[in-house]
Every structure is written in structure tokens, then in C-alpha cells.
Tab-separated table of C-alpha atoms and ligand atoms in Angstrom:
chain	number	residue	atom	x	y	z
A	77	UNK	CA	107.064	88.563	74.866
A	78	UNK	CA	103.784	90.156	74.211
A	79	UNK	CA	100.640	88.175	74.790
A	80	UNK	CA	97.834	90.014	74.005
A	81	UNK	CA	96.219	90.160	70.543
A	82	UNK	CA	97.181	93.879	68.714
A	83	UNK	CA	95.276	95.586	66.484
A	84	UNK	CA	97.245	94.458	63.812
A	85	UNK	CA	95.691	91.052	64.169
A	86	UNK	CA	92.161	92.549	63.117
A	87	UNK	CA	90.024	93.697	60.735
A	88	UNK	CA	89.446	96.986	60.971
A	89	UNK	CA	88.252	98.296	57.785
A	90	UNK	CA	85.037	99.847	58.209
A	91	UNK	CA	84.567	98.965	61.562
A	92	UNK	CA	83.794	101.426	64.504
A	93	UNK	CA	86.649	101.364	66.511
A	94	UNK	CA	86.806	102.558	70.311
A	95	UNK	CA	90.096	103.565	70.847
A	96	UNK	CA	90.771	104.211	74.884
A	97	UNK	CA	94.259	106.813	74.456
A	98	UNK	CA	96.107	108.618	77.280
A	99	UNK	CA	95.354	112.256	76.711
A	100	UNK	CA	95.745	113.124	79.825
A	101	UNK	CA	97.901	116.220	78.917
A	102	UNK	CA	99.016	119.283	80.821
A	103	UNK	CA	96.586	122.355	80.185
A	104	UNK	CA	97.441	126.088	80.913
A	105	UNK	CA	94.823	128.627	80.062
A	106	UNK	CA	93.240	126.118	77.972
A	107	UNK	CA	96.190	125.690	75.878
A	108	UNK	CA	98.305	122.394	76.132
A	109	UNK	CA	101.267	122.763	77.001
A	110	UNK	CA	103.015	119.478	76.166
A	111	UNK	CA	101.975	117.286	73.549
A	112	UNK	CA	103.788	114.234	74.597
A	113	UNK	CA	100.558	111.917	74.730
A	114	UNK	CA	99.015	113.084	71.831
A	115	UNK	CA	101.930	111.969	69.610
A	116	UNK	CA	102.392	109.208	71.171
A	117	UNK	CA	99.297	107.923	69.755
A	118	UNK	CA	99.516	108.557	66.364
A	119	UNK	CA	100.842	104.804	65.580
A	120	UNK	CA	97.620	103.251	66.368
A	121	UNK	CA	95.293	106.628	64.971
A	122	UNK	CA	97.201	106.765	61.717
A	123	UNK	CA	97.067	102.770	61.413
A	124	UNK	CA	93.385	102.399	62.143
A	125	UNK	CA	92.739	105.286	59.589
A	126	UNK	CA	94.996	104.202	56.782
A	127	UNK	CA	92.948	100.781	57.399
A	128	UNK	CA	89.415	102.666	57.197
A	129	UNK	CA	88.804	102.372	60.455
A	130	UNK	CA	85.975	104.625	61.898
A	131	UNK	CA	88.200	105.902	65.215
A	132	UNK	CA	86.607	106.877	67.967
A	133	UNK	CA	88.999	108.302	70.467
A	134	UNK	CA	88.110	108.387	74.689
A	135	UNK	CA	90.685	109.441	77.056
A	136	UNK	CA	90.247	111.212	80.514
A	137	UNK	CA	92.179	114.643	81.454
A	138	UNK	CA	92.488	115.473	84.931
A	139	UNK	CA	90.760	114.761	88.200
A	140	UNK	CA	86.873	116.375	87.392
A	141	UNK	CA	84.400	115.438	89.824
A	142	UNK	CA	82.329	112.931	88.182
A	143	UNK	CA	80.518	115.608	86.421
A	144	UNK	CA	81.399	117.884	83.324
A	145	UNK	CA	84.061	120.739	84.235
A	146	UNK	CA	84.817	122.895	81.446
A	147	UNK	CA	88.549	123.540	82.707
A	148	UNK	CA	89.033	119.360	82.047
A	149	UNK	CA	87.516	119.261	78.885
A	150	UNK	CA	89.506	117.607	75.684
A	151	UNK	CA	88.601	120.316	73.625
A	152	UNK	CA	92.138	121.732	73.422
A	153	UNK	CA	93.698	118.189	72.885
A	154	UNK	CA	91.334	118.511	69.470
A	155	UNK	CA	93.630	121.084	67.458
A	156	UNK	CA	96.852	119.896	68.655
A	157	UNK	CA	95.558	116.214	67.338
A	158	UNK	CA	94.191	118.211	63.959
A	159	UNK	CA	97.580	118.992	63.276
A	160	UNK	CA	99.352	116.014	64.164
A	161	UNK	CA	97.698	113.976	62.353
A	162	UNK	CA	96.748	115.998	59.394
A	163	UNK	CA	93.231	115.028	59.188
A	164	UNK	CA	90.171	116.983	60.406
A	165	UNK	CA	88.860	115.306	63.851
A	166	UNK	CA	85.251	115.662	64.760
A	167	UNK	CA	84.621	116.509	68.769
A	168	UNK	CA	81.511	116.125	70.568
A	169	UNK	CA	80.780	117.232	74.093
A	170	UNK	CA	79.577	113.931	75.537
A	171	UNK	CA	81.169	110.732	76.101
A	172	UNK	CA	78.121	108.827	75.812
A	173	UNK	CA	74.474	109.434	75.015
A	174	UNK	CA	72.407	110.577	72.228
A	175	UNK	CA	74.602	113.518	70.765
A	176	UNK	CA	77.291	110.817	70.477
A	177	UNK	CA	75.787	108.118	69.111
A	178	UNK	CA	74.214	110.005	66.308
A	179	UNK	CA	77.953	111.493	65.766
A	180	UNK	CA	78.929	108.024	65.495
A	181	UNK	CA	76.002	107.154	63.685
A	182	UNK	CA	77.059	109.857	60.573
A	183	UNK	CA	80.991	108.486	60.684
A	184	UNK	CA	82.536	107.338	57.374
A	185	UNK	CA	85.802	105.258	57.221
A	186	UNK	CA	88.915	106.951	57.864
A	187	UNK	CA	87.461	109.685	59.838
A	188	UNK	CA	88.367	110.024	63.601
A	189	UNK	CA	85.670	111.526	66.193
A	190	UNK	CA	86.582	112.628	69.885
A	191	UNK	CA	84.419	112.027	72.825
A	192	UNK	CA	84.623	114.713	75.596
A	193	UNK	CA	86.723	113.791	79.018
A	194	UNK	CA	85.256	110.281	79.820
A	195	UNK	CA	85.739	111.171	83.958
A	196	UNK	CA	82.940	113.542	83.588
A	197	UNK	CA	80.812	110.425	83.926
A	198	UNK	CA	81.234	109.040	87.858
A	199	UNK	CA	80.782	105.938	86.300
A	200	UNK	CA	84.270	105.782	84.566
A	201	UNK	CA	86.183	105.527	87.585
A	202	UNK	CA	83.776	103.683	89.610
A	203	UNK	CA	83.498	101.112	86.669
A	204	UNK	CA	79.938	101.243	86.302
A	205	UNK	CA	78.300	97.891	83.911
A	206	UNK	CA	75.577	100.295	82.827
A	207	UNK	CA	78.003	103.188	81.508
A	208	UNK	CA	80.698	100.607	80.676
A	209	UNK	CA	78.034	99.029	78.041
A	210	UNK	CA	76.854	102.785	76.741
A	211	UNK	CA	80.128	103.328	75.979
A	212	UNK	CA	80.704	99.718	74.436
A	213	UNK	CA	77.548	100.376	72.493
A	214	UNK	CA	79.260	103.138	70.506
A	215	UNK	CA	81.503	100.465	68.672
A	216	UNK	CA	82.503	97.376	66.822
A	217	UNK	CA	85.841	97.104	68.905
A	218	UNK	CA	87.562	98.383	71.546
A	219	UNK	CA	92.225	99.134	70.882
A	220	UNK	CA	93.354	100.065	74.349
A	221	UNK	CA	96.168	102.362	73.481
A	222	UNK	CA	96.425	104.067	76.814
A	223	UNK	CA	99.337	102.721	78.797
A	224	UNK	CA	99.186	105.550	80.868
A	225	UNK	CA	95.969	104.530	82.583
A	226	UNK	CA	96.346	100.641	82.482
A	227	UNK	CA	96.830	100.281	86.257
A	228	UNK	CA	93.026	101.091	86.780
A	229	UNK	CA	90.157	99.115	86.445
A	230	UNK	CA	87.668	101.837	84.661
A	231	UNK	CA	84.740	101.785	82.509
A	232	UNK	CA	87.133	102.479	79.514
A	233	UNK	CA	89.997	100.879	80.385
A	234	UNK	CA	88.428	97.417	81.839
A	235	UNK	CA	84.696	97.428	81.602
A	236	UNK	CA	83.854	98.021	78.024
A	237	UNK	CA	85.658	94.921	76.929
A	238	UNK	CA	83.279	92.997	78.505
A	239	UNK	CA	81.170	94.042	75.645
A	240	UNK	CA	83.836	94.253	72.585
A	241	UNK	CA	86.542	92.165	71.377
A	242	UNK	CA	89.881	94.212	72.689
A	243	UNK	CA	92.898	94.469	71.739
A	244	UNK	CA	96.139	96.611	72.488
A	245	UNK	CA	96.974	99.787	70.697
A	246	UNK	CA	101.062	100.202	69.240
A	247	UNK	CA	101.757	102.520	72.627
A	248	UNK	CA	100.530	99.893	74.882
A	249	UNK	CA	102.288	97.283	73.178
A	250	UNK	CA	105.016	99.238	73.042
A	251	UNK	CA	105.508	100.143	76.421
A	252	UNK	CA	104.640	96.812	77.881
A	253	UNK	CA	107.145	94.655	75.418
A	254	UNK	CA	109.996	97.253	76.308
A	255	UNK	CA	109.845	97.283	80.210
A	256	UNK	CA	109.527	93.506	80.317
A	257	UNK	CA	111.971	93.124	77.752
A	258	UNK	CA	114.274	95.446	80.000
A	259	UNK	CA	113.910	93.344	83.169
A	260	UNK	CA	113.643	90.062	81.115
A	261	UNK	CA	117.176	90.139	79.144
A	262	UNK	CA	118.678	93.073	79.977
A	263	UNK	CA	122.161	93.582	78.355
A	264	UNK	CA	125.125	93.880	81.333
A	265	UNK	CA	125.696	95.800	82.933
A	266	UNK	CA	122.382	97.097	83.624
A	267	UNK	CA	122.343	100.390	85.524
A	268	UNK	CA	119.372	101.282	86.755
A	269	UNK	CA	119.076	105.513	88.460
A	270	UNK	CA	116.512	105.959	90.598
A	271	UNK	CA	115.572	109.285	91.967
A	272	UNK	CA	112.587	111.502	92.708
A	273	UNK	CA	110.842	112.792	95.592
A	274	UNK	CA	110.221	109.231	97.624
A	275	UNK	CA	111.206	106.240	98.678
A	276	UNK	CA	107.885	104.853	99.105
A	277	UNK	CA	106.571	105.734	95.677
A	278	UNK	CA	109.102	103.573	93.903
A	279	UNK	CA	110.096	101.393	97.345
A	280	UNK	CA	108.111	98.298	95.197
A	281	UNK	CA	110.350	99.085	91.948
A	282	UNK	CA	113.665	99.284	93.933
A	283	UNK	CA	113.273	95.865	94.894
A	284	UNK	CA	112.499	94.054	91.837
A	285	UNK	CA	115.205	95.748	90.264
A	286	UNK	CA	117.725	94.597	92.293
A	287	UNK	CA	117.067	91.021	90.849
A	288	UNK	CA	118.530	92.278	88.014
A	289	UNK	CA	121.153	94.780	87.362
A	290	UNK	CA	124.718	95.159	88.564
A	291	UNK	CA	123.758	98.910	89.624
A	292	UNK	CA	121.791	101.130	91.365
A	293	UNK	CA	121.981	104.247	91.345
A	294	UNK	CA	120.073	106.221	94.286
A	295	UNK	CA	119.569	109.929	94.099
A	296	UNK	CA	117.153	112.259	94.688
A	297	UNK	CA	115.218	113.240	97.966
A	298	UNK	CA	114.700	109.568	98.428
A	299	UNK	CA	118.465	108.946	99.400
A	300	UNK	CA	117.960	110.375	102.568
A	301	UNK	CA	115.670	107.932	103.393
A	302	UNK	CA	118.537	105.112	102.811
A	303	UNK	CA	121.036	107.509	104.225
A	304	UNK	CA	119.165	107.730	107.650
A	305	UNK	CA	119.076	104.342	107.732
A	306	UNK	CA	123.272	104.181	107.382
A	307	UNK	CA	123.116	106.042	110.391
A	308	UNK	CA	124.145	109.372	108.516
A	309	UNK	CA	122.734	113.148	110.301
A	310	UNK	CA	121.056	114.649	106.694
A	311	UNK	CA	119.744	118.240	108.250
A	312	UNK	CA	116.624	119.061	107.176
A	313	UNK	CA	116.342	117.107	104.186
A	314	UNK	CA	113.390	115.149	102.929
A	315	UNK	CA	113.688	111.613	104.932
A	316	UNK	CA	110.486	109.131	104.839
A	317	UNK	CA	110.753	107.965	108.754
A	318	UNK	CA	108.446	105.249	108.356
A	319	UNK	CA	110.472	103.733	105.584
A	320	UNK	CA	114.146	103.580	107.508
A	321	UNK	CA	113.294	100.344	108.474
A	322	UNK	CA	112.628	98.684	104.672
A	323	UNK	CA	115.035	101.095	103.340
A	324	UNK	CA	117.824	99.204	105.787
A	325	UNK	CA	116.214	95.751	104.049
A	326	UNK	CA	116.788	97.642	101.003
A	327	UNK	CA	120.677	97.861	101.974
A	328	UNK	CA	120.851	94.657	102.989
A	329	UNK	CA	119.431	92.849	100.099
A	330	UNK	CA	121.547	95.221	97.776
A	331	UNK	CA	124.671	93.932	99.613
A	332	UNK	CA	123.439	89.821	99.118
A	333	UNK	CA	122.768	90.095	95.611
A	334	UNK	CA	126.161	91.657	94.780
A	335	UNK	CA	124.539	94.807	93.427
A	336	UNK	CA	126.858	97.881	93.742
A	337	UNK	CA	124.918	100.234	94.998
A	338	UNK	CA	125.871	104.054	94.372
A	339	UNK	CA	124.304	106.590	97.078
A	340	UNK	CA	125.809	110.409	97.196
A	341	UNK	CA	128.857	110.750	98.416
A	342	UNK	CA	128.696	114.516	98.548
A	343	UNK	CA	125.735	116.852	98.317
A	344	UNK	CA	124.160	120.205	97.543
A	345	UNK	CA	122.558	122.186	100.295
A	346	UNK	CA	121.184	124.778	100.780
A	347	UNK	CA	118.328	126.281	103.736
A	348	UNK	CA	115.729	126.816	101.798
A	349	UNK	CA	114.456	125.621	98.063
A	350	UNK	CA	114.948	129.186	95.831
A	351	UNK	CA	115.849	130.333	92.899
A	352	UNK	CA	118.338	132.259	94.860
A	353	UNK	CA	119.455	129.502	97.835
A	354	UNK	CA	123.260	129.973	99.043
A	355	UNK	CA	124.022	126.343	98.174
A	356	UNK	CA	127.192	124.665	99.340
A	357	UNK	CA	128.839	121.519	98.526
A	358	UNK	CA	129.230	118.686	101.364
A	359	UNK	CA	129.950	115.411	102.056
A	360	UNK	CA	127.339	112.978	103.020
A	361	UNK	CA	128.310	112.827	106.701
A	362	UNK	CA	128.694	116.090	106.677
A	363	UNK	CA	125.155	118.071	105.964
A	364	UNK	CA	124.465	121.305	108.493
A	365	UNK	CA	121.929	120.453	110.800
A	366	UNK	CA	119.911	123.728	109.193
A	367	UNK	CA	120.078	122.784	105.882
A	368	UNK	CA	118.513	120.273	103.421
A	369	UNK	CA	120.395	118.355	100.107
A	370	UNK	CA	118.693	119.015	97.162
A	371	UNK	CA	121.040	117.914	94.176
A	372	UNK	CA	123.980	115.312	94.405
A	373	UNK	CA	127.563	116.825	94.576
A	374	UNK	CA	130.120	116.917	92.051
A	375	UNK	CA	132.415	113.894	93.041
A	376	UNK	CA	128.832	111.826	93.017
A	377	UNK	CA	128.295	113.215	89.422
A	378	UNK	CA	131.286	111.966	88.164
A	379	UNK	CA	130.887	108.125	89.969
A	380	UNK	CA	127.678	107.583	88.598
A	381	UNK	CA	128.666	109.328	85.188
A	382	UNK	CA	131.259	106.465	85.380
A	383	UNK	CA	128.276	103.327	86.068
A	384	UNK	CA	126.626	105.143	82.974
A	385	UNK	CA	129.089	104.681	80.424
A	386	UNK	CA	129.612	101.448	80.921
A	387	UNK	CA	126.252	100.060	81.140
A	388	UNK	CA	124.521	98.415	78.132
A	389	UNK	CA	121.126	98.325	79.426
A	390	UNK	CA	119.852	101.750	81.635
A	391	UNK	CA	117.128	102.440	83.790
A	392	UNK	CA	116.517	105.866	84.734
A	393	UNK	CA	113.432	107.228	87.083
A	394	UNK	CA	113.248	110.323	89.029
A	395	UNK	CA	115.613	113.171	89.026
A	396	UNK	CA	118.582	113.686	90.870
A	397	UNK	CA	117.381	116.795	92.394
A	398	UNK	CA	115.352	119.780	92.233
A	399	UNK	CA	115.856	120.263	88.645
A	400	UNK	CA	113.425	122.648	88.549
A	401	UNK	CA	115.352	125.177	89.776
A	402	UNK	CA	118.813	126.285	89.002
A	403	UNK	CA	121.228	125.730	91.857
A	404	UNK	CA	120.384	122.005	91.947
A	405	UNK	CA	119.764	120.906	88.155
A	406	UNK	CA	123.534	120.029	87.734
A	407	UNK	CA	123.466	116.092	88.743
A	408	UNK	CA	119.937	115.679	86.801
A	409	UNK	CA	121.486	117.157	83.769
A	410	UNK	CA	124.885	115.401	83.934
A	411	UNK	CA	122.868	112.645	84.744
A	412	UNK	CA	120.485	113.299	81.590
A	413	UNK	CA	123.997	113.803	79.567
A	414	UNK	CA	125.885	110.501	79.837
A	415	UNK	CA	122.445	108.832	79.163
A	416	UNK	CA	122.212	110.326	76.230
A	417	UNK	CA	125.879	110.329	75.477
A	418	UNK	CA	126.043	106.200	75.654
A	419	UNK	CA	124.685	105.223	72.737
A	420	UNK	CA	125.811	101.301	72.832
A	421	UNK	CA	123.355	100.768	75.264
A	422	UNK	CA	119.686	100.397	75.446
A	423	UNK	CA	118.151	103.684	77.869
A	424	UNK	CA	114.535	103.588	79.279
A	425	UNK	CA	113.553	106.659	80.737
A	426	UNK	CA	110.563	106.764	82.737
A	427	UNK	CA	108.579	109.389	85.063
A	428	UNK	CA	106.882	112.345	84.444
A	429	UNK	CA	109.430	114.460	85.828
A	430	UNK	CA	112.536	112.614	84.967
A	431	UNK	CA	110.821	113.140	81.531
A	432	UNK	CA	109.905	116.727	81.808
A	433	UNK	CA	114.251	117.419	83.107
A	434	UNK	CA	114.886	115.070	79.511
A	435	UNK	CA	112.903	117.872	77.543
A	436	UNK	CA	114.506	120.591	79.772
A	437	UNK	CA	117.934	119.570	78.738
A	438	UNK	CA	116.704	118.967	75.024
A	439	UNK	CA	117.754	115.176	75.274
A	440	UNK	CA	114.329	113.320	74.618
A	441	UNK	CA	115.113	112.161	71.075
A	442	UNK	CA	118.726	110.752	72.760
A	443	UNK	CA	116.985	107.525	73.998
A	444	UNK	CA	116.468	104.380	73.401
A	445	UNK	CA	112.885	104.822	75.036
A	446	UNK	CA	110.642	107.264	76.771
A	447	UNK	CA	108.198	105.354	78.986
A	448	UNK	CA	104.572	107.647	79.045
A	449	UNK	CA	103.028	105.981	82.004
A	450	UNK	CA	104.290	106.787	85.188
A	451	UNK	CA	102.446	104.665	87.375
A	452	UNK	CA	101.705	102.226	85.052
A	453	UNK	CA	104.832	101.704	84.327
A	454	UNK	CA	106.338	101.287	88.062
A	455	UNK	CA	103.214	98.945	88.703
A	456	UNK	CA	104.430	96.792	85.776
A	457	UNK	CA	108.018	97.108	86.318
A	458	UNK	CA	107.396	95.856	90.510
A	459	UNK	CA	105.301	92.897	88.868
A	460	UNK	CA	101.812	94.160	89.629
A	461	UNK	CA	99.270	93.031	87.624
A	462	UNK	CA	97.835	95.978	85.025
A	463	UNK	CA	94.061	95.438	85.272
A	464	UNK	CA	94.072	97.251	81.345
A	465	UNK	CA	96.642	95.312	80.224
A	466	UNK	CA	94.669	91.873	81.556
A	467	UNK	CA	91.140	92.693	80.065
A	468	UNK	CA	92.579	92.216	76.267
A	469	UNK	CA	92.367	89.168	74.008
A	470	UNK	CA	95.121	87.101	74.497
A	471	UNK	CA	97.168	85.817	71.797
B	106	ADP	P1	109.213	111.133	88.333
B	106	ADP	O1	107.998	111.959	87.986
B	106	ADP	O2	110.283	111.263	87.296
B	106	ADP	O3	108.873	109.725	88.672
B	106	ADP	P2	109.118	111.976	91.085
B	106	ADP	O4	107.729	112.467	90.865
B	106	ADP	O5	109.323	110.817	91.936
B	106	ADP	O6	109.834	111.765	89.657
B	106	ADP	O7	109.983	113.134	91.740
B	106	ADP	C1	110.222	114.355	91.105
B	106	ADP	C2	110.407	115.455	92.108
B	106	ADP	O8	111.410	115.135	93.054
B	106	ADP	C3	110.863	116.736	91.441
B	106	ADP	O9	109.809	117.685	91.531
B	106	ADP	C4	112.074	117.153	92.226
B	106	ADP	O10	112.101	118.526	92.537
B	106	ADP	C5	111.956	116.336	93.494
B	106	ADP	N1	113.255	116.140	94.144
B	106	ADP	C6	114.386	115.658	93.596
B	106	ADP	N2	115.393	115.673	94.476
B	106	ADP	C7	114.907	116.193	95.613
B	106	ADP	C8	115.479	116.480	96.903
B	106	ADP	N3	116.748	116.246	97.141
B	106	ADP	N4	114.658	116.993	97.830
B	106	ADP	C9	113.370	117.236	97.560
B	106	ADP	N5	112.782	116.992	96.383
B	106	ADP	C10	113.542	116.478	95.426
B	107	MG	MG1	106.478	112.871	89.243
């Protein structure tokens, strides 16, 4: 259940609306590259202009200094929005101050005006009251349709609703109703995959799912982590020393909840992460002290391949391997495959990279869901309160 008020459940005809989106895209020479975020937020810009809504869009990009850095402006995101939406959108190259406000001050209904990268200011991230209220000032009320950012307490994501009724954008709600809907009822068997770089990152996530499915699936450089703490040798492979010790709680609480848990069984290695590696195929207890696993093995493929087809509810987070390259994509894109493939159950697929290997393979429209926010979504899914997400009206 959703408990916050939506835009829906305002009046937003001729109102100045602040909307707070995650446009936090990926740039290459000033060109972006994937548009991901920016359609993601058409619900809530197309709904707030079809209800003559002035729209006022503020997002960050990047990690600028606290100042203005031309190579994190928004400007780009402007065109690709243009065309998305159909509509011309006005930018300016302030967040805040007098430029802006007389840009605001000329807006009709329906039109939609971008403010330039909203880090520039150091008082985004360091929540600032006085730059918090500036940016408050520019509006009648604030839609915070940026799931992607609703883990931190910023001037646009927390502090301006001090000033302006708020309420959550479609993404947000989205996002939020679907993960807690996920872990709330899922269908059985629920199948969660979790893979990635490490442990630790998703160490939080691991555990709450384990209250609730019937599987987990652990790939990834983070197995290594749970396989050192089986005892196994793993070579050179990525291994989190520091988290042996939870990772054995890990095992343990896996085996008292009845959760059949599904770690490699045979590997990919190879010495060094190429294009060109000499990869071989080995079993877990079995990895050359010289070499490192960086995909899961074929006879692993085809177990969890197995726990996918039969689920009804599935998680999947992190990659099975360095998908990036060749020689170890195979168990992300099998993976990726019998996601897709099972379409009686409801898939969630979250993670920047687990999203980027979806795209690779050409599978993104072949799920139930694609989450945007990674780390907002882990902190909701381990339970963590989402600072954004607490700041809006309730219902
Ligand atoms: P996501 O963004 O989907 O949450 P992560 O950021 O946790 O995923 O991890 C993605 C990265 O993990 C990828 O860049 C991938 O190359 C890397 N990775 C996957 N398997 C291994 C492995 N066996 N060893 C080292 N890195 C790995
Ligand atoms: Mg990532």
C-alpha cells in the first residue's frame, strides 16, 4: 500500500509545479547516452501538462563540486526531453535566482521549464534552509518524482517541502508500491538472483530477502565472499575478507529459514579480465590458485535456469559476471533469458548494471518491472527509511 498523497490527488491546473525528477543520466561528449530516466518521467510531465500545470523540472547530474561545471550541466537532457515529450521545454542556466524566477515568472499553463543541475548549488546536498526556501519560492507545489535520489535528505528532495505541499510523482509511486508489493505478497515461489560486484553493497538486502522467498540465487563476484566462508580455495577472485564472517551468518540463517540457496557449482576463470582471457570451466572447489571466476559455469546456468522457471514472483540484482566483456556474459544472459522467458510470473529487475546487461541482451521490455533507483531501491527493499519518500503528504 501506498501512503503518501500523489499528484493525482491535487489541483494542478494553473499552478506552478516543482517537479524534483531523476535525470541523472549518462553523458558522453555531451550527448546522452541512455535515456532511461528521462522516459521514465514522462507519466508525471505529460499528466501535470495535460492538467495545465506550469512544470518546473530540477534534477541533479553527476557529482559537480558545489559550483557550476559545464561538463554536468542538464543542457543535453533538454533535447532528448523535447522529443519525448513533444512539447518545446524552456532551459535556464540557474537553479535558483533572478534569471529563474523571472523564467518562471513569464510561464503559461502547460509549458514545462528546466532548471540547470541543482548540485551546482553546495547547498543541495548539504540541505541548506536558505537555498531549500529559494528553490521552494519558485512554486505553488512541489511532485517528487525522483525515486532515484529518495535515499538523501537534499534541498530538493527533503528541504523544499518544508515550504510546499508535496506529493509523489507516478515513478516514485511506482517504484515504491512495486518493491513493497514484491516483499509484501510475493507470489511462490519467489526467486530472488543476486549478483554484482559485492557482498557488502547488497549484504543489508540479502538478509531481508531471505524472510521471504524460497530462493536465492547468489552469483556474481560476491559469491566468493560466501564461498570463502564454506571453506572453498577461490584463486584470485574478488572475496570481501571482512565480510566472511556475516556472510557465514548469511549461510546459516539461509539454512533456518528453509531457503534453498543456489551458489555456483562450477565457474569461469580466467587470469586476467580481457577481451581476450583463456577462460576455463571449473568446479567450485576446484579454481587455480592463479586465476579468478568471473562468470558462473554452465551446469550453474542450467540449476538456476531451473529456480527461474518455476518461480512466480523474481527478484533479480547484479549480474552474474563480467558481462561486459565477452568470455563471461554467458550466465548474465542466460540468466537475463529465462527471466524474460517466464512470463507467469511477476520479474523486478533492479541495478544499474543488471539493467544496462537487460538492454545489452535487448530484454528490457520482457519484464514485469525495471526498478530506476539503485540505491534507493536496495535502501527500501533492506527496510531503510527513504528520507524523500518520508517528507511527502501522507494520505
Ligand atoms: P548493479 O548495478 O546491477 O547493482 P553491481 O554494481 O553490484 O550491479 O555490480 C556490477 C558489476 O559487477 C559489473 O561491472 C560486473 O562486471 C561486476 N562483476 C560481476 N561478476 C563479477 C566477478 N565474478 N568478479 C568481478 N566483478 C564482477
Ligand atoms: Mg552498479
Amino acid at each position: 500500500m501506498f501512503d503518501k498523497k500523489t499528484v493525482r490527488e491535487v489541483d494542478v491546473r494553473g499552478k506552478r509545479v516543482l517537479v524534483r525528477v531523476d535525470f541523472n543520466v549518462p553523458l558522453s561528449e555531451g550527448t546522452v547516452t541512455d535515456d532511461t530516466r528521462v522516459r521514465a518521467s514522462l507519466p508525471t510531465v505529460r499528466y501535470l501538462i495535460d492538467h495545465g500545470a506550469r512544470v518546473i523540472l530540477v534534477s541533479h547530474l553527476g557529482r559537480p563540486k558545489g559550483r557550476p561545471d559545464a561538463q554536468f550541466s542538464l543542457r543535453p537532457v533538454r533535447r532528448v526531453l523535447q522529443r519525448l515529450v513533444g512539447r518545446n521545454v524552456v532551459f535556464i542556466d540557474q537553479t535558483v535566482g533572478k534569471e529563474a524566477t523571472e523564467a518562471v515568472e513569464r510561464m503559461v499553463d502547460g509549458e514545462i521549464l528546466m532548471l540547470e543541475n541543482v548540485r551546482f548549488s553546495p547547498g543541495e546536498k548539504e540541505n541548506d534552509p536558505e537555498f531549500a526556501k529559494e528553490l521552494a519560492s519558485l512554486a505553488d507545489i512541489y511532485v517528487d518524482d525522483a525515486f532515484g535520489a529518495a535515499h538523501r535528505a537534499h534541498a530538493s528532495t527533503v528541504g523544499v517541502t518544508t515550504h510546499l505541499p508535496a506529493y509523489a510523482g507516478m515513478l516514485l509511486a511506482r517504484e515504491v508500491e512495486t518493491l513493497t508489493e514484491m516483499l509484501a505478497h510475493p507470489g511462490h515461489p519467489f526467486v530472488a538472483i543476486l549478483g554484482g560486484s559485492k557482498v557488502s553493497d547488497k549484504f543489508g538486502v540479502i538478509d531481508r530477502l531471505l524472510e521471504s522467498v524460497d530462493t536465492l540465487v547468489i552469483g556474481g563476484g560476491m559469491c566468493f565472499t560466501l564461498l570463502v566462508a564454506m571453506g572453498a580455495e577461490v584463486g584470485k577472485s574478488l572475496v570481501e575478507p571482512d565480510w566472511v564472517e556475516p556472510a557465514k551468518q548469511m549461510l546459516e540463517k539461509a539454512s533456518e529459514r528453509g531457503v534453498e540457496l543456489i551458489l555456483p557449482v562450477d565457474l569461469v576463470v580466467a587470469d586476467a579480465m580481457v577481451e581476450d582471457a583463456e577462460t576455463k570451466i571449473v568446479g567450485r572447489g576446484e579454481i587455480p590458485a592463479n586465476t579468478m571466476g568471473l562468470d558462473i559455469g554452465p551446469t550453474t546456468v542450467e540449476l538456476v535456469k531451473g529456480a527461474i522457471s518455476q518461480a512466480k514472483t523474481i527478484f533479480w540484482n547484479g549480474p552474474m559476471g563480467v558481462f561486459e566483456l565477452t568470455p563471461f556474459e554467458n550466465g548474465t544472459r542466460e540468466v537475463a533469458l529465462a527471466v524474460a522467458r517466464n512470463n507467469r510470473a511477476v520479474s523486478v529487475v533492479g541495478g544499474g548494471d543488471s539493467v544496462a546487461a537487460l538492454r545489452k541482451f535487448g530484454l528490457e521490455e520482457r519484464v514485469t518491472f525495471v526498478s530506476t533507483g539503485g540505491g534507493a531501491s536496495m535502501r527500501l527493499l533492506e527496510g531503510s527509511e527513504l528520507p524523500g519518500l518520508e517528507a511527502l503528504l501522507d494520505k
